CSV table of N, CA and C in Angstrom, one decimal:
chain,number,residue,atom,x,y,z
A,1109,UNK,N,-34.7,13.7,-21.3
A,1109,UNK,CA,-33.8,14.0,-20.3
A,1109,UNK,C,-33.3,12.8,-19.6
A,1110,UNK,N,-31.9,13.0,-19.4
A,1110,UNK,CA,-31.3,11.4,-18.7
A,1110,UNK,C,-30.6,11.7,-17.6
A,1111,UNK,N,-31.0,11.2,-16.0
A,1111,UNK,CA,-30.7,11.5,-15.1
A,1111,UNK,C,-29.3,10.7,-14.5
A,1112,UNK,N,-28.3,10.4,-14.2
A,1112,UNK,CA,-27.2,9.2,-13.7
A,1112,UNK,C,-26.7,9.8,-12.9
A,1113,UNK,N,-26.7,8.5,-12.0
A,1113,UNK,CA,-26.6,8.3,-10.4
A,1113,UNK,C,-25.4,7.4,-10.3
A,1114,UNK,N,-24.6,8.1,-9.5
A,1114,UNK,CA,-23.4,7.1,-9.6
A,1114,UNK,C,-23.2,6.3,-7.9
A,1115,UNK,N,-22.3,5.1,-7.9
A,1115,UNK,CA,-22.4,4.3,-6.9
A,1115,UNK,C,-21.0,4.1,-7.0
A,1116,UNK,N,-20.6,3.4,-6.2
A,1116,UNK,CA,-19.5,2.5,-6.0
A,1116,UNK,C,-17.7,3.5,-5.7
A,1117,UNK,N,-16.6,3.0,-5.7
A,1117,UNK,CA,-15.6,4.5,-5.6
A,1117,UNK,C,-15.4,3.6,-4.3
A,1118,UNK,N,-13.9,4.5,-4.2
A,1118,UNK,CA,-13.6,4.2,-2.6
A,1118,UNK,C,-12.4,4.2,-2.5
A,1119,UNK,N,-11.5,3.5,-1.1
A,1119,UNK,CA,-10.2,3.6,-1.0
A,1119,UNK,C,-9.6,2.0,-1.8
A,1120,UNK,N,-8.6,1.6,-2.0
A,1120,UNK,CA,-8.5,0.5,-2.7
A,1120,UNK,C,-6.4,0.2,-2.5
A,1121,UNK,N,-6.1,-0.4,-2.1
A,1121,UNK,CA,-4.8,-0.7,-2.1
A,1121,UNK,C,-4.2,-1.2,-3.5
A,1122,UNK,N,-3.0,-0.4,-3.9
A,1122,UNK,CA,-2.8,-1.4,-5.4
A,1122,UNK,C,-3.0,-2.7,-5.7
A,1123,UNK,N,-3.2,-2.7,-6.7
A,1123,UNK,CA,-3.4,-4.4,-7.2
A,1123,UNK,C,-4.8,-4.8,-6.5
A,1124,UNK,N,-5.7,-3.4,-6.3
A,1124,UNK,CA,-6.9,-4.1,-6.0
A,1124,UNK,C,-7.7,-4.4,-7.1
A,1125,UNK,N,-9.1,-4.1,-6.7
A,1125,UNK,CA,-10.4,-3.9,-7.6
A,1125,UNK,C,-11.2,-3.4,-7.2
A,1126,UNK,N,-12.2,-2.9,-7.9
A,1126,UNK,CA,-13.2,-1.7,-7.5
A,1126,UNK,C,-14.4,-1.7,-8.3
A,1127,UNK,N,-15.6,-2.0,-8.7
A,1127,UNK,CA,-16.7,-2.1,-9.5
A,1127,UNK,C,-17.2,-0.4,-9.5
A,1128,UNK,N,-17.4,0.2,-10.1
A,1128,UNK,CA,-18.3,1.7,-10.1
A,1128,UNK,C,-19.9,1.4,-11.0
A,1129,UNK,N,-21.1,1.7,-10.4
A,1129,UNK,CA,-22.5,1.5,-11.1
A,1129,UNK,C,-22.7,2.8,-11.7
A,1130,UNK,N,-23.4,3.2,-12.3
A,1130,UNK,CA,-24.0,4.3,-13.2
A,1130,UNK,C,-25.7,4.1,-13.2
A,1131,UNK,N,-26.5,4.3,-12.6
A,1131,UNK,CA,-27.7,4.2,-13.0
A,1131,UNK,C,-28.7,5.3,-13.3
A,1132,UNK,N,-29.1,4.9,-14.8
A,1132,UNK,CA,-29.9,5.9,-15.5
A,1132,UNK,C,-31.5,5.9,-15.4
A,1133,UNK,N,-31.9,7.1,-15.2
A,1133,UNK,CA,-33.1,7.4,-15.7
A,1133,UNK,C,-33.4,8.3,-16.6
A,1134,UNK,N,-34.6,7.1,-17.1
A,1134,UNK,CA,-35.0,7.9,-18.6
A,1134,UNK,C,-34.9,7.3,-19.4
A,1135,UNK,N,-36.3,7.2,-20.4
A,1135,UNK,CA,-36.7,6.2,-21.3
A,1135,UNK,C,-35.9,6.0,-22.8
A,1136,UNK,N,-34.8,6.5,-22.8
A,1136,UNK,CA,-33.9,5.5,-23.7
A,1136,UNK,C,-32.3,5.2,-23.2
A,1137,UNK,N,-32.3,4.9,-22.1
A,1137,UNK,CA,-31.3,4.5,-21.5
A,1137,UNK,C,-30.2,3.6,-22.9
A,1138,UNK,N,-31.0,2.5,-23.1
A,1138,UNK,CA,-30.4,1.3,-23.7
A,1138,UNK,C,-30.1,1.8,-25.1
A,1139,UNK,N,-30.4,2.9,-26.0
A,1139,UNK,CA,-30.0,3.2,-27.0
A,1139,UNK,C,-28.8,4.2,-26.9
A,1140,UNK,N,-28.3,4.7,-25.4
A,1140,UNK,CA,-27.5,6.0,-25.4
A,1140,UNK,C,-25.9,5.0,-25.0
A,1141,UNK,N,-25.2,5.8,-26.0
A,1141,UNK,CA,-23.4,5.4,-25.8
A,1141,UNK,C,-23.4,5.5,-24.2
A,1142,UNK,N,-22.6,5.0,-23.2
A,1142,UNK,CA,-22.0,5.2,-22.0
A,1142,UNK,C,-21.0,5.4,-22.3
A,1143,UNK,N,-19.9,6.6,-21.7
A,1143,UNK,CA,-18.9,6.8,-21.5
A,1143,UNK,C,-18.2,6.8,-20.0
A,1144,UNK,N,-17.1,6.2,-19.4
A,1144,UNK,CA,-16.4,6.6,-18.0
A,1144,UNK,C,-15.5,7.4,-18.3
A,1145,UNK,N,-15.4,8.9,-17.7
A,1145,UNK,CA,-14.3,9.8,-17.5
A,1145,UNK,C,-13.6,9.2,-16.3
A,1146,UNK,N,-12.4,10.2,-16.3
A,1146,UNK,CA,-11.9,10.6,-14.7
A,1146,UNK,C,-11.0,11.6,-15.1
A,1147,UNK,N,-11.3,12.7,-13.6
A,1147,UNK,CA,-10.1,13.8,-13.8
A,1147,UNK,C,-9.9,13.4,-12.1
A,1148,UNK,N,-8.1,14.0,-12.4
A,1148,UNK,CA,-6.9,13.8,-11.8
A,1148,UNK,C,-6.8,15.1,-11.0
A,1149,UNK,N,-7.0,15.4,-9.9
A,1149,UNK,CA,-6.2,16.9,-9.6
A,1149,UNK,C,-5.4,17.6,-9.7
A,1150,UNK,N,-5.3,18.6,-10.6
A,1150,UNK,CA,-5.0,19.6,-11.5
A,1150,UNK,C,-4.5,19.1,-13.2
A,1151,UNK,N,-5.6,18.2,-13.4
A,1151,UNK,CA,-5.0,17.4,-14.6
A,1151,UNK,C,-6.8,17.5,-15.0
A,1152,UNK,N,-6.6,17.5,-16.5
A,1152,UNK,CA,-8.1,17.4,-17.5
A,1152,UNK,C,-8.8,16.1,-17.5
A,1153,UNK,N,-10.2,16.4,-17.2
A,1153,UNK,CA,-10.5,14.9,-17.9
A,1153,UNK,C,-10.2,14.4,-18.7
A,1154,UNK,N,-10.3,13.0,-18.4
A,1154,UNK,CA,-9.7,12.1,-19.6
A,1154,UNK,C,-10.7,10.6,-19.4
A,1155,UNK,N,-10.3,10.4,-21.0
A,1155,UNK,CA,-11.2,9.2,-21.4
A,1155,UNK,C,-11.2,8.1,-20.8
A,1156,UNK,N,-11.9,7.1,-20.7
A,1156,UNK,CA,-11.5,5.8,-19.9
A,1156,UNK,C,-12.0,4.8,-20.7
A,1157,UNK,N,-13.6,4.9,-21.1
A,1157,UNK,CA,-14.0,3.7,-21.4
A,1157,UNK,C,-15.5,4.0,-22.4
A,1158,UNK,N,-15.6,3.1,-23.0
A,1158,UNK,CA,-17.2,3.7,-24.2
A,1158,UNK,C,-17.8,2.5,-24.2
A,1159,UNK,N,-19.5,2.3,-24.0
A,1159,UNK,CA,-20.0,1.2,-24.8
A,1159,UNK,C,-21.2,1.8,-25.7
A,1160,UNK,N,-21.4,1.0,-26.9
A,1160,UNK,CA,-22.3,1.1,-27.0
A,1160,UNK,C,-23.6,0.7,-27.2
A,1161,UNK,N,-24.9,0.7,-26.9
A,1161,UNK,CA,-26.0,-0.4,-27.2
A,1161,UNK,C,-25.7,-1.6,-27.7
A,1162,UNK,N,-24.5,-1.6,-28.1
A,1162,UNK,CA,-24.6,-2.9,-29.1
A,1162,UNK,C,-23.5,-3.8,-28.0
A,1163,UNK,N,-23.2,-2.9,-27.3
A,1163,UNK,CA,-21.9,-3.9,-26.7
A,1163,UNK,C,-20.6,-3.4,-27.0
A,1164,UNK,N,-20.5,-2.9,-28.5
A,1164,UNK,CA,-19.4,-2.3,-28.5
A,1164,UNK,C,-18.3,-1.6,-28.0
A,1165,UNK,N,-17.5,-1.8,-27.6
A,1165,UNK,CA,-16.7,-1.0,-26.7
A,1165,UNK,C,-15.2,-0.3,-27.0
A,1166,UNK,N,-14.9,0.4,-26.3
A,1166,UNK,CA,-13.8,0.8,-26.6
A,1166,UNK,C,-13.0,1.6,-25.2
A,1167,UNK,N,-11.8,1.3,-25.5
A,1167,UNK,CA,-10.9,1.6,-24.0
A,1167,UNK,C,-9.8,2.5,-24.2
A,1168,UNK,N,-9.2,3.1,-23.3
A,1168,UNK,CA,-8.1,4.3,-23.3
A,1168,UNK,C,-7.1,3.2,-23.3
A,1169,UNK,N,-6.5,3.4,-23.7
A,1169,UNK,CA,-5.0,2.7,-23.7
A,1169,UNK,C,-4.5,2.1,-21.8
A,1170,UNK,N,-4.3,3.3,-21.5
A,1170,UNK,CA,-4.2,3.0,-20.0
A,1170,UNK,C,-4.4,1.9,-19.2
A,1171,UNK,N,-6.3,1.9,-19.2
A,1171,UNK,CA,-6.9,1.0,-19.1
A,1171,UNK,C,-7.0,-0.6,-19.5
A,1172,UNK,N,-6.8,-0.7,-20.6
A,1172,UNK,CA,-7.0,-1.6,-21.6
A,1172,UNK,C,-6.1,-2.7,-20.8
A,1173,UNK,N,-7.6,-3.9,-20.9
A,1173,UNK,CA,-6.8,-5.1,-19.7
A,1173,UNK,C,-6.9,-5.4,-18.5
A,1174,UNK,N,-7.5,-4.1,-17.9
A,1174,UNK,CA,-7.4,-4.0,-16.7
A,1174,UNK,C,-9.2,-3.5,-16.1
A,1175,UNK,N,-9.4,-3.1,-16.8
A,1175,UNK,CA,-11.1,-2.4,-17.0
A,1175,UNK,C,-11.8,-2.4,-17.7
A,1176,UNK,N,-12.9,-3.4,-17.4
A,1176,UNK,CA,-14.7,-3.8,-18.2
A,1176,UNK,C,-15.5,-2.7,-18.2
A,1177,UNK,N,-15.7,-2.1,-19.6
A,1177,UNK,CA,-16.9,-1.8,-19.1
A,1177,UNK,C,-18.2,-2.4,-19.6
A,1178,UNK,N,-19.2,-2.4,-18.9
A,1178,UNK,CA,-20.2,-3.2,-19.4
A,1178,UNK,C,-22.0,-2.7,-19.0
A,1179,UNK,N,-23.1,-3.6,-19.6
A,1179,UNK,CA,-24.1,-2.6,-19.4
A,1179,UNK,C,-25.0,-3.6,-19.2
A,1180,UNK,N,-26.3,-3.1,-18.3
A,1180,UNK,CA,-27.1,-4.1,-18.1
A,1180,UNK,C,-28.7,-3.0,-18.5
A,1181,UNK,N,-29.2,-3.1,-19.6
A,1181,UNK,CA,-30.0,-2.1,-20.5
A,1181,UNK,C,-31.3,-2.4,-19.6
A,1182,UNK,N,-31.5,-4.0,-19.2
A,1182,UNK,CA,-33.1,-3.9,-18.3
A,1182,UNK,C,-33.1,-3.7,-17.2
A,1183,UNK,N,-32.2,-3.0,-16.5
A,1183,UNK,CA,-31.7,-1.9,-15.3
A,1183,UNK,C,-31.3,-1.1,-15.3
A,1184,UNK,N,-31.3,-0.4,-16.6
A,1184,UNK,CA,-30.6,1.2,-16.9
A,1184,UNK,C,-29.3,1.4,-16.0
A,1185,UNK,N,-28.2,0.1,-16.5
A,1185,UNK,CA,-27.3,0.6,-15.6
A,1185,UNK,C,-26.3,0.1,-16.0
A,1186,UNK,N,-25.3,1.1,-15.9
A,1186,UNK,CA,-23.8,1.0,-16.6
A,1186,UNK,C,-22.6,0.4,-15.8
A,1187,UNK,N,-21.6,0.4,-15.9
A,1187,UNK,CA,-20.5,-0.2,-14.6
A,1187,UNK,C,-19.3,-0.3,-15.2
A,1188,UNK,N,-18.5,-0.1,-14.5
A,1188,UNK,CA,-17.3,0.2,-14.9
A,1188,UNK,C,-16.0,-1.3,-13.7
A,1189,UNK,N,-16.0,-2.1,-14.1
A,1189,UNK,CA,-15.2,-3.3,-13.5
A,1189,UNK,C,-13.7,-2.8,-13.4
A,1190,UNK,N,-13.4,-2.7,-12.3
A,1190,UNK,CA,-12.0,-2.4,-12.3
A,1190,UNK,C,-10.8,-2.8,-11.6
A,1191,UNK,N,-9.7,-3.5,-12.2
A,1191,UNK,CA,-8.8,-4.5,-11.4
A,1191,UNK,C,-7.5,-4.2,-11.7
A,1192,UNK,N,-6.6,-4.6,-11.2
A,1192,UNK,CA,-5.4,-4.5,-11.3
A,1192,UNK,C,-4.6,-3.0,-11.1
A,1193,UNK,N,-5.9,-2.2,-9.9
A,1193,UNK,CA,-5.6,-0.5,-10.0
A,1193,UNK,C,-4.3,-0.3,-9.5
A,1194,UNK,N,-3.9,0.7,-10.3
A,1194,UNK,CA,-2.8,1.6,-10.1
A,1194,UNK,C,-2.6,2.3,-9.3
A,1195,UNK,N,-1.2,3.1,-8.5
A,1195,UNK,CA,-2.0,4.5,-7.6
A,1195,UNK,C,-2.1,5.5,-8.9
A,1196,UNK,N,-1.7,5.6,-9.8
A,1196,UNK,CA,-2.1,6.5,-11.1
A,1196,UNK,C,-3.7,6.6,-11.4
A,1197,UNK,N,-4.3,5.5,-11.4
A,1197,UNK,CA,-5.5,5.2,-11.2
A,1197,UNK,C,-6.6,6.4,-10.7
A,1198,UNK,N,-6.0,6.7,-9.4
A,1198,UNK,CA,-6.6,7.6,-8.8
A,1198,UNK,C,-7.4,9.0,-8.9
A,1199,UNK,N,-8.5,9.2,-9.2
A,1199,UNK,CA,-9.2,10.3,-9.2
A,1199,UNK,C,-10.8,10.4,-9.5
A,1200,UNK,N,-11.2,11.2,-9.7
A,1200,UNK,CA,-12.7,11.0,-9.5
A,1200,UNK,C,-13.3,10.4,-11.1
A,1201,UNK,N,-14.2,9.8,-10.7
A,1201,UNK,CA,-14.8,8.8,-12.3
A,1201,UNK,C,-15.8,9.0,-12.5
A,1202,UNK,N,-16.6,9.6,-13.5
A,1202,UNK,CA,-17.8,10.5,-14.2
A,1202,UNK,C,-18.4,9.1,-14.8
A,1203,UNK,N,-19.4,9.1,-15.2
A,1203,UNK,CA,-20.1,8.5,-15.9
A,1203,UNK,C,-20.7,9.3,-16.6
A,1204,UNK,N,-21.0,9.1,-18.0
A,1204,UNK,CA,-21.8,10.1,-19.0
A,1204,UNK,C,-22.4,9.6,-19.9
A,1205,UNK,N,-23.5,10.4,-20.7
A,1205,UNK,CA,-24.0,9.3,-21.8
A,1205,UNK,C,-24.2,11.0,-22.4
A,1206,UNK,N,-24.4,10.2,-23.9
A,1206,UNK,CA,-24.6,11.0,-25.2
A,1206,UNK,C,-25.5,10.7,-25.9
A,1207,UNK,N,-26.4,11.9,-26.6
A,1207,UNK,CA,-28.0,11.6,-27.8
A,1207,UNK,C,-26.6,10.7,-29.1
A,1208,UNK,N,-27.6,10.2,-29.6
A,1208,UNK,CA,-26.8,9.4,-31.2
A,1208,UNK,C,-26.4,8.1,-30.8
A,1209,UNK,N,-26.0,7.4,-31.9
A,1209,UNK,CA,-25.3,5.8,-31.8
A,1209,UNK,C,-23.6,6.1,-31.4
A,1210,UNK,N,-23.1,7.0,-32.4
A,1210,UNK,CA,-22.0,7.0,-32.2
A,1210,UNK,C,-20.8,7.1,-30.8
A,1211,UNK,N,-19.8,6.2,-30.9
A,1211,UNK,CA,-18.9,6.2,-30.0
A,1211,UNK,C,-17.8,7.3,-29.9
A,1212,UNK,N,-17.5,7.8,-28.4
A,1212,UNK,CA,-16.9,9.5,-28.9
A,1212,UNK,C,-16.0,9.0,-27.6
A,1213,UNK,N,-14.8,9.4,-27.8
A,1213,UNK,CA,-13.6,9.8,-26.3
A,1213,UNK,C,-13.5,10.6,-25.9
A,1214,UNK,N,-14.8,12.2,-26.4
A,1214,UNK,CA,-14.5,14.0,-26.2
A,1214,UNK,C,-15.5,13.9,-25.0
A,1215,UNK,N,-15.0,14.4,-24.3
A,1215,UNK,CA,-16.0,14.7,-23.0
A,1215,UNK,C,-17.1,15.7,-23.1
A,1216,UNK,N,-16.3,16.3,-23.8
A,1216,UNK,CA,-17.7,18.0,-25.1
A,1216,UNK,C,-18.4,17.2,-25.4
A,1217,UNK,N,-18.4,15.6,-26.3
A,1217,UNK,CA,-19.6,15.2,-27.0
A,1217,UNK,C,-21.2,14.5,-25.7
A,1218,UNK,N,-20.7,14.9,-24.4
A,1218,UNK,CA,-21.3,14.1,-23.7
A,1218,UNK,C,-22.5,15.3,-23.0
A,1219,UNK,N,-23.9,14.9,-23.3
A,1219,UNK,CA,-24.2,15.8,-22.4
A,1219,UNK,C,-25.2,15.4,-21.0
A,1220,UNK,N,-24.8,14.1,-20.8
A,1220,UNK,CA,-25.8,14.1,-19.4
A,1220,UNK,C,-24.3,13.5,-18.5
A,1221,UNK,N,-24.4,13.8,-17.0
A,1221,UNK,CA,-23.2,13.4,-16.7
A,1221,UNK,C,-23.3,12.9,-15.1
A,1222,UNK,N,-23.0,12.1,-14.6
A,1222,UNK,CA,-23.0,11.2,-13.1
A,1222,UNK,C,-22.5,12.3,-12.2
A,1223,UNK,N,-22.9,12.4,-11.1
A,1223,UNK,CA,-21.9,13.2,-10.0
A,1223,UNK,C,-21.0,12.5,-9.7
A,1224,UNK,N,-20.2,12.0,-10.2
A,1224,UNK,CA,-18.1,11.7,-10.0
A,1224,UNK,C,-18.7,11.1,-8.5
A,1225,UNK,N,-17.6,9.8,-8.2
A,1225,UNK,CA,-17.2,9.1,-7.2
A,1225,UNK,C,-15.7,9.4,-7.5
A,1226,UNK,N,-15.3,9.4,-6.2
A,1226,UNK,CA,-13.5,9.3,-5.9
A,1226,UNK,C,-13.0,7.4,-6.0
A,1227,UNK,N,-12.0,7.6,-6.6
A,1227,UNK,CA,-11.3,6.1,-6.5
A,1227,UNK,C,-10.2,6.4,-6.3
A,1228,UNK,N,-9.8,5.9,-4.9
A,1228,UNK,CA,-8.1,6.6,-5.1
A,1228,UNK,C,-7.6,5.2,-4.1
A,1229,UNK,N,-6.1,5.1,-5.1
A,1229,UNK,CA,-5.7,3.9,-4.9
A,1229,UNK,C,-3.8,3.8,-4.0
A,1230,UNK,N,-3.9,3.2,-2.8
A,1230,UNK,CA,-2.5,3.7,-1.9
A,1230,UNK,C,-1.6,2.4,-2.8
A,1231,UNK,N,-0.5,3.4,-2.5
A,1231,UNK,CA,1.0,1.7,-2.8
A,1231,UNK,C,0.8,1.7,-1.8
């Protein structure tokens, strides 16, 4: 069972930055994909960002350039670096992890999941 605790979120003026933490409990942290959602109000979650144990990563188009994600495995803790935000940007941001190696953008393939921080960003 994998527990994640989310941190960070907030108000942020365009063209800011914003760091969000994910910290997991539970003894295979470092072998489980991280994924960042965010859903939009009255809009679906959507994908943002993937790593996996290895470092590998992969980014939503959107994003891409603008948002790290990255992992620190001997703190069970995930993060999501985020700069150059948009007011599009804005909405709440999940943290999630998945059993397996494989890297997934379906929010179905995810089954342990952060209680969402809000990030919402003013022009």
């Amino acid at each position: 069972q994998v527990q994640l605790v989310q941190s960070g979120g907030g108000l942020v003026q365009a063209g800011g930055s914003l760091r969000l933490s994910c910290a997991a409990e539970g003894p295979t942290f470092s072998s489980l994909p991280m994924g960042w959602f965010r859903q939009a109000p009255g809009k679906e979650r959507e994908f943002v960002a993937v790593i996996r144990w290895s470092d590998t990563t992969t980014y939503a188009d959107s994003v891409k350039g603008r948002f790290t994600i990255s992992r620190d495995n001997a703190k069970n803790t995930a993060f999501l670096q985020m700069t150059t935000l948009k007011p599009e940007d804005t909405a709440v941001y999940y943290c999630a992890a998945r059993s397996g190696f494989a890297l997934s953008v379906r929010a179905d393939e995810y089954e342990y999941w952060g209680q969402g921080t809000q990030v919402t960003v003013s022009s």
